[in-house]
PDB file of C-alpha atoms in Angstrom:
ATOM      1  CA  MET A  19     235.734  98.865 211.651  1.00 58.00           C
ATOM      2  CA  SER A  20     233.042 101.985 212.363  1.00 90.00           C
ATOM      3  CA  GLU A  21     232.261 102.362 215.795  1.00 92.00           C
ATOM      4  CA  LYS A  22     228.432 101.301 215.587  1.00 93.00           C
ATOM      5  CA  ARG A  23     229.618  97.875 213.829  1.00 95.00           C
ATOM      6  CA  TYR A  24     232.132  97.218 216.603  1.00 94.00           C
ATOM      7  CA  PHE A  25     229.339  97.884 219.655  1.00 95.00           C
ATOM      8  CA  VAL A  26     226.880  95.985 217.455  1.00 96.00           C
ATOM      9  CA  SER A  27     228.547  93.280 217.385  1.00 96.00           C
ATOM     10  CA  SER A  28     230.362  93.217 220.356  1.00 95.00           C
ATOM     11  CA  ALA A  29     227.161  92.945 221.892  1.00 96.00           C
ATOM     12  CA  ARG A  30     225.651  90.103 219.596  1.00 96.00           C
ATOM     13  CA  ALA A  31     228.736  88.308 221.009  1.00 95.00           C
ATOM     14  CA  LYS A  32     227.759  88.256 224.395  1.00 95.00           C
ATOM     15  CA  GLY A  33     224.390  86.579 223.166  1.00 96.00           C
ATOM     16  CA  ILE A  34     222.450  90.416 222.889  1.00 97.00           C
ATOM     17  CA  ASP A  35     219.707  90.148 220.204  1.00 97.00           C
ATOM     18  CA  TYR A  36     220.670  91.953 217.163  1.00 97.00           C
ATOM     19  CA  ASP A  37     217.587  94.003 218.038  1.00 97.00           C
ATOM     20  CA  HIS A  38     218.465  94.658 221.465  1.00 98.00           C
ATOM     21  CA  ALA A  39     222.141  95.766 220.224  1.00 97.00           C
ATOM     22  CA  GLU A  40     220.851  98.224 217.525  1.00 97.00           C
ATOM     23  CA  ARG A  41     218.915  99.990 220.497  1.00 98.00           C
ATOM     24  CA  LEU A  42     221.321 100.056 222.919  1.00 98.00           C
ATOM     25  CA  TRP A  43     223.601 101.727 220.167  1.00 97.00           C
ATOM     26  CA  LEU A  44     221.148 104.543 219.898  1.00 97.00           C
ATOM     27  CA  LEU A  45     220.954 104.698 223.814  1.00 98.00           C
ATOM     28  CA  GLU A  46     224.634 104.837 223.570  1.00 97.00           C
ATOM     29  CA  ARG A  47     225.040 107.583 221.603  1.00 96.00           C
ATOM     30  CA  ARG A  48     222.086 109.586 222.825  1.00 97.00           C
ATOM     31  CA  LEU A  49     224.151 109.288 227.065  1.00 97.00           C
ATOM     32  CA  GLN A  50     227.501 109.743 225.388  1.00 96.00           C
ATOM     33  CA  ARG A  51     226.198 112.941 224.061  1.00 96.00           C
ATOM     34  CA  TRP A  52     224.340 113.706 227.503  1.00 97.00           C
ATOM     35  CA  HIS A  53     227.971 112.956 229.458  1.00 96.00           C
ATOM     36  CA  GLU A  54     229.478 115.342 227.321  1.00 96.00           C
ATOM     37  CA  ARG A  55     227.192 118.043 227.427  1.00 96.00           C
ATOM     38  CA  GLU A  56     227.173 117.592 231.230  1.00 96.00           C
ATOM     39  CA  CYS A  57     231.084 118.172 231.195  1.00 95.00           C
ATOM     40  CA  GLY A  58     230.972 120.944 229.051  1.00 94.00           C
ATOM     41  CA  ASP A  59     232.108 122.963 225.933  1.00 91.00           C
ATOM     42  CA  ASP A  60     232.538 126.453 225.641  1.00 92.00           C
ATOM     43  CA  ASN A  61     229.088 126.990 225.244  1.00 94.00           C
ATOM     44  CA  GLY A  62     227.800 125.812 228.834  1.00 96.00           C
ATOM     45  CA  CYS A  63     226.846 122.748 230.343  1.00 97.00           C
ATOM     46  CA  ILE A  64     224.249 120.620 232.075  1.00 97.00           C
ATOM     47  CA  THR A  65     223.944 120.928 235.681  1.00 96.00           C
ATOM     48  CA  GLU A  66     221.771 119.409 237.876  1.00 95.00           C
ATOM     49  CA  ASP A  67     219.511 120.802 241.066  1.00 94.00           C
ATOM     50  CA  GLU A  68     220.345 118.976 243.653  1.00 92.00           C
ATOM     51  CA  ASP A  69     217.091 119.849 245.750  1.00 94.00           C
ATOM     52  CA  THR A  70     215.134 119.750 242.795  1.00 94.00           C
ATOM     53  CA  GLY A  71     216.153 116.817 240.864  1.00 92.00           C
ATOM     54  CA  ARG A  72     215.556 119.475 237.650  1.00 96.00           C
ATOM     55  CA  TYR A  73     218.002 119.863 235.363  1.00 97.00           C
ATOM     56  CA  TYR A  74     219.951 123.559 233.618  1.00 97.00           C
ATOM     57  CA  TRP A  75     221.613 123.984 230.699  1.00 97.00           C
ATOM     58  CA  GLN A  76     224.122 127.131 232.440  1.00 96.00           C
ATOM     59  CA  ASN A  77     225.527 129.571 229.748  1.00 96.00           C
ATOM     60  CA  ALA A  78     229.523 129.781 229.723  1.00 95.00           C
ATOM     61  CA  MET A  79     229.407 133.236 229.229  1.00 94.00           C
ATOM     62  CA  THR A  80     226.675 134.487 231.280  1.00 95.00           C
ATOM     63  CA  GLY A  81     225.935 132.101 233.765  1.00 93.00           C
ATOM     64  CA  ARG A  82     222.606 132.240 233.348  1.00 96.00           C
ATOM     65  CA  MET A  83     220.504 128.741 234.011  1.00 96.00           C
ATOM     66  CA  VAL A  84     217.741 127.598 231.708  1.00 97.00           C
ATOM     67  CA  PRO A  85     215.758 124.159 232.203  1.00 97.00           C
ATOM     68  CA  ILE A  86     215.717 121.916 230.047  1.00 97.00           C
ATOM     69  CA  ALA A  87     214.169 118.058 229.837  1.00 97.00           C
ATOM     70  CA  ASP A  88     215.782 115.224 231.486  1.00 96.00           C
ATOM     71  CA  ARG A  89     216.841 113.270 228.766  1.00 96.00           C
ATOM     72  CA  TYR A  90     218.999 111.093 230.786  1.00 96.00           C
ATOM     73  CA  THR A  91     216.999 108.974 233.246  1.00 96.00           C
ATOM     74  CA  PRO A  92     214.661 107.799 230.011  1.00 97.00           C
ATOM     75  CA  ASN A  93     217.681 106.528 228.591  1.00 97.00           C
ATOM     76  CA  VAL A  94     219.016 104.862 231.625  1.00 97.00           C
ATOM     77  CA  ARG A  95     215.374 103.400 231.787  1.00 98.00           C
ATOM     78  CA  ARG A  96     215.214 101.863 228.734  1.00 98.00           C
ATOM     79  CA  VAL A  97     219.244 100.211 229.111  1.00 98.00           C
ATOM     80  CA  ALA A  98     217.529  98.621 232.292  1.00 97.00           C
ATOM     81  CA  GLU A  99     214.623  97.140 230.262  1.00 98.00           C
ATOM     82  CA  ILE A 100     216.636  95.918 227.756  1.00 98.00           C
ATOM     83  CA  ALA A 101     219.110  94.587 230.564  1.00 97.00           C
ATOM     84  CA  ALA A 102     216.630  92.840 232.485  1.00 97.00           C
ATOM     85  CA  LYS A 103     215.719  90.627 229.696  1.00 97.00           C
ATOM     86  CA  TYR A 104     219.714  89.308 229.664  1.00 96.00           C
ATOM     87  CA  PRO A 105     220.157  88.202 233.630  1.00 95.00           C
ATOM     88  CA  ASP A 106     223.897  86.465 232.509  1.00 95.00           C
ATOM     89  CA  LEU A 107     225.150  89.637 231.852  1.00 96.00           C
ATOM     90  CA  ASP A 108     225.665  93.136 233.674  1.00 95.00           C
ATOM     91  CA  PHE A 109     225.214  96.658 232.552  1.00 96.00           C
ATOM     92  CA  GLU A 110     227.070  99.579 233.691  1.00 96.00           C
ATOM     93  CA  VAL A 111     226.039 103.208 232.597  1.00 96.00           C
ATOM     94  CA  ASN A 112     229.384 105.070 232.806  1.00 93.00           C
ATOM     95  CA  GLY A 113     229.116 108.970 232.909  1.00 91.00           C
ATOM     96  CA  ASP A 114     232.589 109.774 231.565  1.00 91.00           C
ATOM     97  CA  PRO A 115     232.304 110.722 228.084  1.00 90.00           C
ATOM     98  CA  ARG A 116     235.922 109.685 226.817  1.00 90.00           C
ATOM     99  CA  GLY A 117     234.910 105.982 226.904  1.00 90.00           C
ATOM    100  CA  TRP A 118     231.852 104.330 225.945  1.00 93.00           C
ATOM    101  CA  ALA A 119     228.410 105.462 228.043  1.00 95.00           C
ATOM    102  CA  ILE A 120     227.148 101.550 227.948  1.00 97.00           C
ATOM    103  CA  HIS A 121     229.508  99.126 229.286  1.00 95.00           C
ATOM    104  CA  ILE A 122     228.158  95.253 228.973  1.00 96.00           C
ATOM    105  CA  LYS A 123     229.627  92.642 230.606  1.00 93.00           C
ATOM    106  CA  SER A 124     229.650  88.845 231.548  1.00 88.00           C
ATOM    107  CA  ARG A 125     228.841  87.704 235.115  1.00 80.00           C
ATOM    108  CA  ASP A 126     231.408  85.148 235.470  1.00 68.00           C
TER     109      ASP A 126
END
């Protein structure tokens, strides 16, 4: 089973509408990629200036930091908007790129 089918079917099994499950999949992929880039690769990594809250791409070779658009906050906000429609579920954004970026749990 593909990752997308698994994610969407798991979300559907928890009572999430198909359209919301599909949207959560897109958000999951975006957040996953962001978290991977925060950890970095041979080219560099995303860093956040803790004083200003702005994000930068730090080049691994030169150390130069270039401002980049904040693609994290709007995607987390979109997850929260969908989560608000399902008060019986807990949604969590996981920053570890080794697993799913969005965790959905039942409130038992």
